[in-house]
GROMACS .gro file of C-alpha atoms in nm:
model
   74
    1UNK     CA    1   0.009  -0.006   0.033
    2UNK     CA    2   0.080   0.361  -0.018
    3UNK     CA    3   0.354   0.472   0.242
    4UNK     CA    4   0.445   0.124   0.328
    5UNK     CA    5   0.799  -0.002   0.275
    6UNK     CA    6   0.828  -0.276   0.023
    7UNK     CA    7   1.008  -0.601   0.195
    8UNK     CA    8   1.394  -0.645   0.157
    9UNK     CA    9   1.470  -0.902  -0.097
   10UNK     CA   10   1.574  -1.243   0.004
   11UNK     CA   11   1.940  -1.345  -0.005
   12UNK     CA   12   2.251  -1.130   0.011
   13UNK     CA   13   2.198  -0.885  -0.295
   14UNK     CA   14   2.013  -0.598  -0.046
   15UNK     CA   15   2.279  -0.525   0.205
   16UNK     CA   16   2.645  -0.468   0.099
   17UNK     CA   17   2.879  -0.676   0.288
   18UNK     CA   18   3.077  -0.527   0.582
   19UNK     CA   19   3.289  -0.685   0.821
   20UNK     CA   20   3.120  -0.652   1.203
   21UNK     CA   21   3.402  -0.524   1.499
   22UNK     CA   22   3.245  -0.582   1.854
   23UNK     CA   23   3.410  -0.545   2.200
   24UNK     CA   24   3.509  -0.844   2.328
   25UNK     CA   25   3.461  -0.770   2.704
   26UNK     CA   26   3.818  -0.860   2.791
   27UNK     CA   27   4.108  -0.684   2.867
   28UNK     CA   28   4.434  -0.709   2.617
   29UNK     CA   29   4.810  -0.693   2.757
   30UNK     CA   30   4.781  -0.292   2.707
   31UNK     CA   31   4.518  -0.255   2.917
   32UNK     CA   32   4.267  -0.152   2.610
   33UNK     CA   33   3.969  -0.345   2.579
   34UNK     CA   34   3.989  -0.603   2.313
   35UNK     CA   35   3.807  -0.644   1.981
   36UNK     CA   36   3.676  -0.959   1.770
   37UNK     CA   37   3.633  -0.894   1.392
   38UNK     CA   38   3.361  -1.129   1.237
   39UNK     CA   39   3.419  -1.194   0.890
   40UNK     CA   40   3.113  -1.423   0.819
   41UNK     CA   41   2.802  -1.255   0.630
   42UNK     CA   42   2.597  -1.443   0.918
   43UNK     CA   43   2.718  -1.181   1.196
   44UNK     CA   44   2.596  -0.899   1.004
   45UNK     CA   45   2.257  -0.746   1.159
   46UNK     CA   46   2.042  -0.802   0.851
   47UNK     CA   47   2.152  -1.198   0.824
   48UNK     CA   48   2.138  -1.260   1.198
   49UNK     CA   49   1.869  -1.511   1.186
   50UNK     CA   50   1.985  -1.713   0.900
   51UNK     CA   51   2.256  -1.968   0.822
   52UNK     CA   52   2.507  -1.966   0.515
   53UNK     CA   53   2.285  -2.234   0.386
   54UNK     CA   54   1.986  -2.063   0.386
   55UNK     CA   55   2.131  -1.708   0.220
   56UNK     CA   56   2.270  -1.945  -0.050
   57UNK     CA   57   1.954  -2.131  -0.152
   58UNK     CA   58   1.786  -1.777  -0.145
   59UNK     CA   59   2.079  -1.636  -0.370
   60UNK     CA   60   2.019  -1.960  -0.612
   61UNK     CA   61   1.631  -1.907  -0.609
   62UNK     CA   62   1.619  -1.678  -0.934
   63UNK     CA   63   1.843  -1.897  -1.109
   64UNK     CA   64   1.610  -2.219  -1.081
   65UNK     CA   65   1.347  -2.290  -1.373
   66UNK     CA   66   1.600  -2.104  -1.630
   67UNK     CA   67   1.754  -2.326  -1.932
   68UNK     CA   68   2.136  -2.288  -2.010
   69UNK     CA   69   2.086  -2.081  -2.279
   70UNK     CA   70   1.855  -1.845  -2.110
   71UNK     CA   71   2.120  -1.789  -1.871
   72UNK     CA   72   2.413  -1.736  -2.118
   73UNK     CA   73   2.204  -1.498  -2.352
   74UNK     CA   74   2.115  -1.246  -2.124
   0.00000   0.00000   0.00000
């Protein structure tokens, strides 16, 4: 309806990848708070509720049902 936002597209195309850096809660040797860097896409807030397999399956969905000729002639 007018004024409502459309649902986000499934898969990983709607949100750009970024690494996630969080405070670890422990102190490093120099007394500064330690941080942890997560490189997996499933650590991103947009994908916290999904596994890598679920995201891969959603990414492949647009390709199902196409023939090889249709894929390579686009």
